[in-house]
Amino acid sequence: MALRFTSEQRLDDDVLERTFTLGEIPGILWTPASAPAPVPLILLGHPPLGLRKMYPRLVARAAQAAADGFASATIELPGSGDRPRWAAVEEARAELRRAMQAGEPVGDEIVDALVLPLVDRAVPEWQAALDALLALPEIGGPVGYSGGVISVGVRLAVVEPRIVAAGLFAGSLVPRAIFEEARRVTIPLHVLLQWDDEGNDRQAALDLFDAFGSEEKSLHAHMGGHTGVPQSAGDAAARFFSRHLS
């Protein structure tokens, strides 16, 4: 798939933001203007809520990456934002909402139907984006992955050798099959867990961390709900990537 830039703007004196399309997939690339090229790259993962809704949080993470001398990029997930609706996943989301509103346990069938198709489709798109981004003269290696959906991050850590470190947010449902894939992850990991996350199974998050096969892995747990991540958590993640990408 060909990457085509569609707009460009300076966010401040040191961050250049460019929107692009990769085939039919929208995306955003942020690069530090003052850093010598080529620079390392961080792929910014996010939940399937749409780039427009996620933009304020993504651009804040991109600004931190640029300050550390890294480019960062993200793409719209399948079925999200302006991309075509995905009936099967929307049905799974509706079933998830119904179970949660009824106070029923969320079964493996719902989790699998919601997450596994997204992982299967999103991971090859991330890899295609990585192909196109690394072909740009201003982008080099190494590459990191930061954020959610955590199952997407796990799959990428297993299948994509160009990713050398990952910062993962334990804030989404995880299919049992992903636990098995986690045992094959060997890159350094920095995992963030909000202890009182209302939408996350804390024990499942701890079990997933235990399953990771990486020799270097750290778990950073903070009190508070899903959106209550403290600033210090971002600072710790930035130091992690500086160690592994610089």
PDB file of C-alpha atoms in Angstrom:
ATOM      1  CA  MET A   1       0.000   0.000   0.000  1.00  0.00           C
ATOM      2  CA  ALA A   2       1.239   3.463  -0.898  1.00  0.00           C
ATOM      3  CA  LEU A   3       1.546   6.204   1.726  1.00  0.00           C
ATOM      4  CA  ARG A   4       0.290   9.625   0.634  1.00  0.00           C
ATOM      5  CA  PHE A   5       0.546  12.742   2.787  1.00  0.00           C
ATOM      6  CA  THR A   6      -2.670  14.791   2.850  1.00  0.00           C
ATOM      7  CA  SER A   7      -1.912  17.724   5.183  1.00  0.00           C
ATOM      8  CA  GLU A   8       0.932  19.282   7.150  1.00  0.00           C
ATOM      9  CA  GLN A   9       1.159  21.660  10.100  1.00  0.00           C
ATOM     10  CA  ARG A  10       3.658  22.809  12.726  1.00  0.00           C
ATOM     11  CA  LEU A  11       2.392  22.226  16.242  1.00  0.00           C
ATOM     12  CA  ASP A  12       5.213  24.272  17.729  1.00  0.00           C
ATOM     13  CA  ASP A  13       8.809  25.049  16.840  1.00  0.00           C
ATOM     14  CA  ASP A  14       9.847  21.410  17.012  1.00  0.00           C
ATOM     15  CA  VAL A  15       6.948  19.118  16.020  1.00  0.00           C
ATOM     16  CA  LEU A  16       5.777  18.591  12.451  1.00  0.00           C
ATOM     17  CA  GLU A  17       2.403  16.838  12.126  1.00  0.00           C
ATOM     18  CA  ARG A  18       1.417  15.253   8.828  1.00  0.00           C
ATOM     19  CA  THR A  19      -1.759  13.331   8.113  1.00  0.00           C
ATOM     20  CA  PHE A  20      -1.572  10.560   5.561  1.00  0.00           C
ATOM     21  CA  THR A  21      -3.491   7.775   3.934  1.00  0.00           C
ATOM     22  CA  LEU A  22      -2.111   4.281   3.523  1.00  0.00           C
ATOM     23  CA  GLY A  23      -4.390   2.925   0.837  1.00  0.00           C
ATOM     24  CA  GLU A  24      -7.758   3.645   2.464  1.00  0.00           C
ATOM     25  CA  ILE A  25      -6.347   3.808   6.023  1.00  0.00           C
ATOM     26  CA  PRO A  26      -6.004   7.268   7.632  1.00  0.00           C
ATOM     27  CA  GLY A  27      -2.995   7.956   9.820  1.00  0.00           C
ATOM     28  CA  ILE A  28      -0.872  10.672  11.425  1.00  0.00           C
ATOM     29  CA  LEU A  29       2.910  11.062  11.559  1.00  0.00           C
ATOM     30  CA  TRP A  30       4.689  13.371  13.996  1.00  0.00           C
ATOM     31  CA  THR A  31       8.395  14.140  13.587  1.00  0.00           C
ATOM     32  CA  PRO A  32      10.772  16.309  15.631  1.00  0.00           C
ATOM     33  CA  ALA A  33      11.972  19.130  13.406  1.00  0.00           C
ATOM     34  CA  SER A  34      15.289  19.722  15.153  1.00  0.00           C
ATOM     35  CA  ALA A  35      16.486  16.119  15.562  1.00  0.00           C
ATOM     36  CA  PRO A  36      19.049  14.816  13.070  1.00  0.00           C
ATOM     37  CA  ALA A  37      17.464  12.383  10.617  1.00  0.00           C
ATOM     38  CA  PRO A  38      16.796   9.537  10.538  1.00  0.00           C
ATOM     39  CA  VAL A  39      15.130   9.165  13.947  1.00  0.00           C
ATOM     40  CA  PRO A  40      13.682   6.171  15.822  1.00  0.00           C
ATOM     41  CA  LEU A  41       9.941   5.571  15.592  1.00  0.00           C
ATOM     42  CA  ILE A  42       7.223   4.836  18.147  1.00  0.00           C
ATOM     43  CA  LEU A  43       3.936   3.360  16.907  1.00  0.00           C
ATOM     44  CA  LEU A  44       1.105   4.824  18.999  1.00  0.00           C
ATOM     45  CA  GLY A  45      -1.604   2.266  19.690  1.00  0.00           C
ATOM     46  CA  HIS A  46      -5.051   3.332  20.878  1.00  0.00           C
ATOM     47  CA  PRO A  47      -8.522   1.895  21.551  1.00  0.00           C
ATOM     48  CA  PRO A  48     -11.011   1.649  18.658  1.00  0.00           C
ATOM     49  CA  LEU A  49     -12.735   4.947  19.415  1.00  0.00           C
ATOM     50  CA  GLY A  50     -11.597   6.856  16.310  1.00  0.00           C
ATOM     51  CA  LEU A  51      -8.600   9.105  15.725  1.00  0.00           C
ATOM     52  CA  ARG A  52     -10.646  12.273  16.108  1.00  0.00           C
ATOM     53  CA  LYS A  53     -11.771  11.329  19.611  1.00  0.00           C
ATOM     54  CA  MET A  54      -8.330  10.026  20.588  1.00  0.00           C
ATOM     55  CA  TYR A  55      -6.399  12.932  19.035  1.00  0.00           C
ATOM     56  CA  PRO A  56      -5.831  15.009  22.229  1.00  0.00           C
ATOM     57  CA  ARG A  57      -4.219  12.066  24.010  1.00  0.00           C
ATOM     58  CA  LEU A  58      -2.296  10.927  20.943  1.00  0.00           C
ATOM     59  CA  VAL A  59      -0.837  14.356  20.209  1.00  0.00           C
ATOM     60  CA  ALA A  60       0.296  14.708  23.836  1.00  0.00           C
ATOM     61  CA  ARG A  61       2.130  11.384  23.577  1.00  0.00           C
ATOM     62  CA  ALA A  62       3.591  12.435  20.228  1.00  0.00           C
ATOM     63  CA  ALA A  63       4.888  15.689  21.714  1.00  0.00           C
ATOM     64  CA  GLN A  64       6.662  13.743  24.464  1.00  0.00           C
ATOM     65  CA  ALA A  65       8.192  11.422  21.874  1.00  0.00           C
ATOM     66  CA  ALA A  66       9.379  14.368  19.778  1.00  0.00           C
ATOM     67  CA  ALA A  67      10.940  15.995  22.833  1.00  0.00           C
ATOM     68  CA  ASP A  68      12.923  12.782  23.309  1.00  0.00           C
ATOM     69  CA  GLY A  69      14.054  12.819  19.671  1.00  0.00           C
ATOM     70  CA  PHE A  70      11.622  10.209  18.304  1.00  0.00           C
ATOM     71  CA  ALA A  71       9.078  10.237  15.512  1.00  0.00           C
ATOM     72  CA  SER A  72       5.685   8.716  16.278  1.00  0.00           C
ATOM     73  CA  ALA A  73       2.811   7.538  14.118  1.00  0.00           C
ATOM     74  CA  THR A  74      -0.652   6.076  14.395  1.00  0.00           C
ATOM     75  CA  ILE A  75      -3.308   4.661  12.080  1.00  0.00           C
ATOM     76  CA  GLU A  76      -7.081   4.349  12.281  1.00  0.00           C
ATOM     77  CA  LEU A  77      -8.145   0.899  13.440  1.00  0.00           C
ATOM     78  CA  PRO A  78     -10.479  -1.248  11.298  1.00  0.00           C
ATOM     79  CA  GLY A  79     -14.132  -0.333  11.779  1.00  0.00           C
ATOM     80  CA  SER A  80     -13.306   2.909  13.633  1.00  0.00           C
ATOM     81  CA  GLY A  81     -13.455   6.603  12.857  1.00  0.00           C
ATOM     82  CA  ASP A  82     -14.170   7.319   9.203  1.00  0.00           C
ATOM     83  CA  ARG A  83     -13.442   3.760   8.101  1.00  0.00           C
ATOM     84  CA  PRO A  84     -16.321   1.506   6.987  1.00  0.00           C
ATOM     85  CA  ARG A  85     -18.448   0.012   9.741  1.00  0.00           C
ATOM     86  CA  TRP A  86     -17.654  -3.580  10.693  1.00  0.00           C
ATOM     87  CA  ALA A  87     -20.910  -5.379  11.426  1.00  0.00           C
ATOM     88  CA  ALA A  88     -19.470  -8.432  13.194  1.00  0.00           C
ATOM     89  CA  VAL A  89     -17.423  -6.381  15.653  1.00  0.00           C
ATOM     90  CA  GLU A  90     -20.289  -3.947  16.275  1.00  0.00           C
ATOM     91  CA  GLU A  91     -22.511  -6.903  17.134  1.00  0.00           C
ATOM     92  CA  ALA A  92     -19.861  -8.164  19.572  1.00  0.00           C
ATOM     93  CA  ARG A  93     -19.656  -4.704  21.169  1.00  0.00           C
ATOM     94  CA  ALA A  94     -23.420  -4.654  21.569  1.00  0.00           C
ATOM     95  CA  GLU A  95     -23.341  -8.079  23.214  1.00  0.00           C
ATOM     96  CA  LEU A  96     -20.571  -6.906  25.542  1.00  0.00           C
ATOM     97  CA  ARG A  97     -22.610  -3.852  26.584  1.00  0.00           C
ATOM     98  CA  ARG A  98     -25.677  -6.020  27.151  1.00  0.00           C
ATOM     99  CA  ALA A  99     -23.753  -8.439  29.390  1.00  0.00           C
ATOM    100  CA  MET A 100     -22.145  -5.641  31.405  1.00  0.00           C
ATOM    101  CA  GLN A 101     -25.427  -3.756  31.876  1.00  0.00           C
ATOM    102  CA  ALA A 102     -27.087  -6.967  33.033  1.00  0.00           C
ATOM    103  CA  GLY A 103     -24.278  -7.640  35.482  1.00  0.00           C
ATOM    104  CA  GLU A 104     -23.455 -10.894  33.756  1.00  0.00           C
ATOM    105  CA  PRO A 105     -19.922 -12.282  33.365  1.00  0.00           C
ATOM    106  CA  VAL A 106     -18.321 -11.523  30.004  1.00  0.00           C
ATOM    107  CA  GLY A 107     -17.736 -14.942  28.476  1.00  0.00           C
ATOM    108  CA  ASP A 108     -14.845 -16.073  26.302  1.00  0.00           C
ATOM    109  CA  GLU A 109     -17.108 -16.166  23.249  1.00  0.00           C
ATOM    110  CA  ILE A 110     -17.842 -12.440  23.506  1.00  0.00           C
ATOM    111  CA  VAL A 111     -14.190 -11.549  24.121  1.00  0.00           C
ATOM    112  CA  ASP A 112     -12.986 -13.669  21.217  1.00  0.00           C
ATOM    113  CA  ALA A 113     -15.597 -12.239  18.838  1.00  0.00           C
ATOM    114  CA  LEU A 114     -14.736  -8.689  19.873  1.00  0.00           C
ATOM    115  CA  VAL A 115     -10.932  -8.808  19.979  1.00  0.00           C
ATOM    116  CA  LEU A 116      -9.516 -11.562  17.757  1.00  0.00           C
ATOM    117  CA  PRO A 117     -10.926 -10.280  14.433  1.00  0.00           C
ATOM    118  CA  LEU A 118      -9.569  -6.828  15.274  1.00  0.00           C
ATOM    119  CA  VAL A 119      -6.117  -8.247  16.016  1.00  0.00           C
ATOM    120  CA  ASP A 120      -6.123 -10.363  12.847  1.00  0.00           C
ATOM    121  CA  ARG A 121      -6.965  -7.362  10.670  1.00  0.00           C
ATOM    122  CA  ALA A 122      -5.128  -4.561  12.498  1.00  0.00           C
ATOM    123  CA  VAL A 123      -1.708  -6.191  12.878  1.00  0.00           C
ATOM    124  CA  PRO A 124      -1.026  -6.600   9.116  1.00  0.00           C
ATOM    125  CA  GLU A 125      -2.123  -2.967   8.662  1.00  0.00           C
ATOM    126  CA  TRP A 126       0.340  -1.830  11.317  1.00  0.00           C
ATOM    127  CA  GLN A 127       3.048  -3.814   9.552  1.00  0.00           C
ATOM    128  CA  ALA A 128       2.165  -2.207   6.217  1.00  0.00           C
ATOM    129  CA  ALA A 129       2.331   1.197   7.881  1.00  0.00           C
ATOM    130  CA  LEU A 130       5.716   0.311   9.308  1.00  0.00           C
ATOM    131  CA  ASP A 131       6.956  -0.685   5.846  1.00  0.00           C
ATOM    132  CA  ALA A 132       5.885   2.674   4.415  1.00  0.00           C
ATOM    133  CA  LEU A 133       7.131   4.801   7.328  1.00  0.00           C
ATOM    134  CA  LEU A 134      10.578   3.195   7.444  1.00  0.00           C
ATOM    135  CA  ALA A 135      10.955   3.943   3.727  1.00  0.00           C
ATOM    136  CA  LEU A 136      10.847   7.685   4.501  1.00  0.00           C
ATOM    137  CA  PRO A 137      14.329   9.282   4.725  1.00  0.00           C
ATOM    138  CA  GLU A 138      13.521  10.991   8.026  1.00  0.00           C
ATOM    139  CA  ILE A 139      12.533   7.735   9.774  1.00  0.00           C
ATOM    140  CA  GLY A 140      14.938   5.011  10.866  1.00  0.00           C
ATOM    141  CA  GLY A 141      15.089   2.388  13.564  1.00  0.00           C
ATOM    142  CA  PRO A 142      14.778   1.082  16.100  1.00  0.00           C
ATOM    143  CA  VAL A 143      10.985   0.919  16.504  1.00  0.00           C
ATOM    144  CA  GLY A 144       8.816   0.776  19.613  1.00  0.00           C
ATOM    145  CA  TYR A 145       5.097   0.180  20.138  1.00  0.00           C
ATOM    146  CA  SER A 146       3.187   2.110  22.791  1.00  0.00           C
ATOM    147  CA  GLY A 147      -0.399   1.829  24.031  1.00  0.00           C
ATOM    148  CA  GLY A 148      -3.425  -0.364  23.414  1.00  0.00           C
ATOM    149  CA  VAL A 149      -5.305  -2.413  22.338  1.00  0.00           C
ATOM    150  CA  ILE A 150      -3.018  -4.667  24.402  1.00  0.00           C
ATOM    151  CA  SER A 151      -3.870  -7.763  22.336  1.00  0.00           C
ATOM    152  CA  VAL A 152      -2.729  -5.925  19.199  1.00  0.00           C
ATOM    153  CA  GLY A 153       0.508  -5.018  20.968  1.00  0.00           C
ATOM    154  CA  VAL A 154       1.078  -8.623  22.026  1.00  0.00           C
ATOM    155  CA  ARG A 155       0.579  -9.943  18.483  1.00  0.00           C
ATOM    156  CA  LEU A 156       2.887  -7.260  17.047  1.00  0.00           C
ATOM    157  CA  ALA A 157       5.560  -8.074  19.622  1.00  0.00           C
ATOM    158  CA  VAL A 158       5.442 -11.702  18.504  1.00  0.00           C
ATOM    159  CA  VAL A 159       5.343 -11.331  14.703  1.00  0.00           C
ATOM    160  CA  GLU A 160       7.153  -8.057  13.998  1.00  0.00           C
ATOM    161  CA  PRO A 161      10.953  -8.296  14.513  1.00  0.00           C
ATOM    162  CA  ARG A 162      11.474  -4.578  13.808  1.00  0.00           C
ATOM    163  CA  ILE A 163       9.751  -3.703  17.096  1.00  0.00           C
ATOM    164  CA  VAL A 164      12.407  -3.888  19.820  1.00  0.00           C
ATOM    165  CA  ALA A 165      10.460  -2.640  22.875  1.00  0.00           C
ATOM    166  CA  ALA A 166       6.815  -2.121  23.838  1.00  0.00           C
ATOM    167  CA  GLY A 167       4.910  -0.087  26.378  1.00  0.00           C
ATOM    168  CA  LEU A 168       1.496  -1.701  26.893  1.00  0.00           C
ATOM    169  CA  PHE A 169      -1.655  -0.435  28.617  1.00  0.00           C
ATOM    170  CA  ALA A 170      -3.513  -3.222  30.442  1.00  0.00           C
ATOM    171  CA  GLY A 171      -6.957  -1.754  29.874  1.00  0.00           C
ATOM    172  CA  SER A 172      -8.874  -4.079  27.580  1.00  0.00           C
ATOM    173  CA  LEU A 173     -10.327  -7.576  27.451  1.00  0.00           C
ATOM    174  CA  VAL A 174      -7.839 -10.272  26.430  1.00  0.00           C
ATOM    175  CA  PRO A 175      -8.759 -13.551  24.693  1.00  0.00           C
ATOM    176  CA  ARG A 176      -7.243 -16.759  26.035  1.00  0.00           C
ATOM    177  CA  ALA A 177      -5.375 -17.262  22.751  1.00  0.00           C
ATOM    178  CA  ILE A 178      -3.470 -14.021  23.374  1.00  0.00           C
ATOM    179  CA  PHE A 179      -2.228 -15.392  26.709  1.00  0.00           C
ATOM    180  CA  GLU A 180      -0.546 -18.191  24.774  1.00  0.00           C
ATOM    181  CA  GLU A 181       0.991 -15.702  22.347  1.00  0.00           C
ATOM    182  CA  ALA A 182       2.277 -13.659  25.300  1.00  0.00           C
ATOM    183  CA  ARG A 183       4.560 -16.528  26.282  1.00  0.00           C
ATOM    184  CA  ARG A 184       6.406 -15.991  22.977  1.00  0.00           C
ATOM    185  CA  VAL A 185       7.059 -12.297  23.611  1.00  0.00           C
ATOM    186  CA  THR A 186      10.739 -11.704  24.343  1.00  0.00           C
ATOM    187  CA  ILE A 187      11.293  -7.949  23.829  1.00  0.00           C
ATOM    188  CA  PRO A 188      11.564  -5.537  26.803  1.00  0.00           C
ATOM    189  CA  LEU A 189       8.135  -4.552  28.149  1.00  0.00           C
ATOM    190  CA  HIS A 190       6.798  -1.661  30.210  1.00  0.00           C
ATOM    191  CA  VAL A 191       3.214  -2.453  31.282  1.00  0.00           C
ATOM    192  CA  LEU A 192       0.852   0.130  32.773  1.00  0.00           C
ATOM    193  CA  LEU A 193      -2.088  -0.962  34.944  1.00  0.00           C
ATOM    194  CA  GLN A 194      -4.746   1.268  36.483  1.00  0.00           C
ATOM    195  CA  TRP A 195      -5.612  -0.622  39.664  1.00  0.00           C
ATOM    196  CA  ASP A 196      -9.272   0.445  39.783  1.00  0.00           C
ATOM    197  CA  ASP A 197      -9.975   0.342  36.034  1.00  0.00           C
ATOM    198  CA  GLU A 198     -13.726  -0.177  35.839  1.00  0.00           C
ATOM    199  CA  GLY A 199     -13.561  -1.904  32.464  1.00  0.00           C
ATOM    200  CA  ASN A 200     -10.573  -4.148  33.094  1.00  0.00           C
ATOM    201  CA  ASP A 201     -10.214  -7.480  34.856  1.00  0.00           C
ATOM    202  CA  ARG A 202      -7.310  -6.768  37.193  1.00  0.00           C
ATOM    203  CA  GLN A 203      -6.462 -10.413  37.802  1.00  0.00           C
ATOM    204  CA  ALA A 204      -6.473 -11.126  34.075  1.00  0.00           C
ATOM    205  CA  ALA A 205      -4.067  -8.208  33.580  1.00  0.00           C
ATOM    206  CA  LEU A 206      -1.756  -9.615  36.255  1.00  0.00           C
ATOM    207  CA  ASP A 207      -1.971 -13.092  34.732  1.00  0.00           C
ATOM    208  CA  LEU A 208      -1.097 -11.685  31.303  1.00  0.00           C
ATOM    209  CA  PHE A 209       1.928  -9.893  32.722  1.00  0.00           C
ATOM    210  CA  ASP A 210       3.034 -13.139  34.355  1.00  0.00           C
ATOM    211  CA  ALA A 211       2.644 -14.952  31.020  1.00  0.00           C
ATOM    212  CA  PHE A 212       4.984 -12.656  29.087  1.00  0.00           C
ATOM    213  CA  GLY A 213       8.208 -14.460  28.182  1.00  0.00           C
ATOM    214  CA  SER A 214      10.385 -11.340  28.261  1.00  0.00           C
ATOM    215  CA  GLU A 215      13.395 -11.363  30.541  1.00  0.00           C
ATOM    216  CA  GLU A 216      13.012  -7.606  30.987  1.00  0.00           C
ATOM    217  CA  LYS A 217       9.471  -6.652  31.933  1.00  0.00           C
ATOM    218  CA  SER A 218       8.130  -4.192  34.487  1.00  0.00           C
ATOM    219  CA  LEU A 219       4.607  -3.606  35.774  1.00  0.00           C
ATOM    220  CA  HIS A 220       3.628  -0.074  36.809  1.00  0.00           C
ATOM    221  CA  ALA A 221       0.353  -0.043  38.757  1.00  0.00           C
ATOM    222  CA  HIS A 222      -1.394   3.142  39.859  1.00  0.00           C
ATOM    223  CA  MET A 223      -4.533   3.722  41.880  1.00  0.00           C
ATOM    224  CA  GLY A 224      -7.467   5.109  39.922  1.00  0.00           C
ATOM    225  CA  GLY A 225      -9.785   4.368  37.026  1.00  0.00           C
ATOM    226  CA  HIS A 226      -9.186   3.968  33.315  1.00  0.00           C
ATOM    227  CA  THR A 227      -8.763   7.685  32.592  1.00  0.00           C
ATOM    228  CA  GLY A 228      -6.926   8.547  35.810  1.00  0.00           C
ATOM    229  CA  VAL A 229      -3.399   7.811  34.567  1.00  0.00           C
ATOM    230  CA  PRO A 230      -0.966  10.122  36.417  1.00  0.00           C
ATOM    231  CA  GLN A 231       1.586  12.253  34.594  1.00  0.00           C
ATOM    232  CA  SER A 232       4.369  10.298  36.282  1.00  0.00           C
ATOM    233  CA  ALA A 233       3.250   7.201  34.347  1.00  0.00           C
ATOM    234  CA  GLY A 234       3.967   8.963  31.060  1.00  0.00           C
ATOM    235  CA  ASP A 235       7.338  10.106  32.343  1.00  0.00           C
ATOM    236  CA  ALA A 236       8.297   6.536  33.272  1.00  0.00           C
ATOM    237  CA  ALA A 237       7.230   5.254  29.839  1.00  0.00           C
ATOM    238  CA  ALA A 238       9.300   7.977  28.171  1.00  0.00           C
ATOM    239  CA  ARG A 239      12.380   6.896  30.122  1.00  0.00           C
ATOM    240  CA  PHE A 240      11.738   3.289  29.084  1.00  0.00           C
ATOM    241  CA  PHE A 241      11.716   4.173  25.389  1.00  0.00           C
ATOM    242  CA  SER A 242      14.724   6.438  25.753  1.00  0.00           C
ATOM    243  CA  ARG A 243      16.689   3.506  27.141  1.00  0.00           C
ATOM    244  CA  HIS A 244      15.710   1.130  24.351  1.00  0.00           C
ATOM    245  CA  LEU A 245      15.408   3.356  21.285  1.00  0.00           C
ATOM    246  CA  SER A 246      18.185   5.907  21.760  1.00  0.00           C
TER     247      SER A 246
END
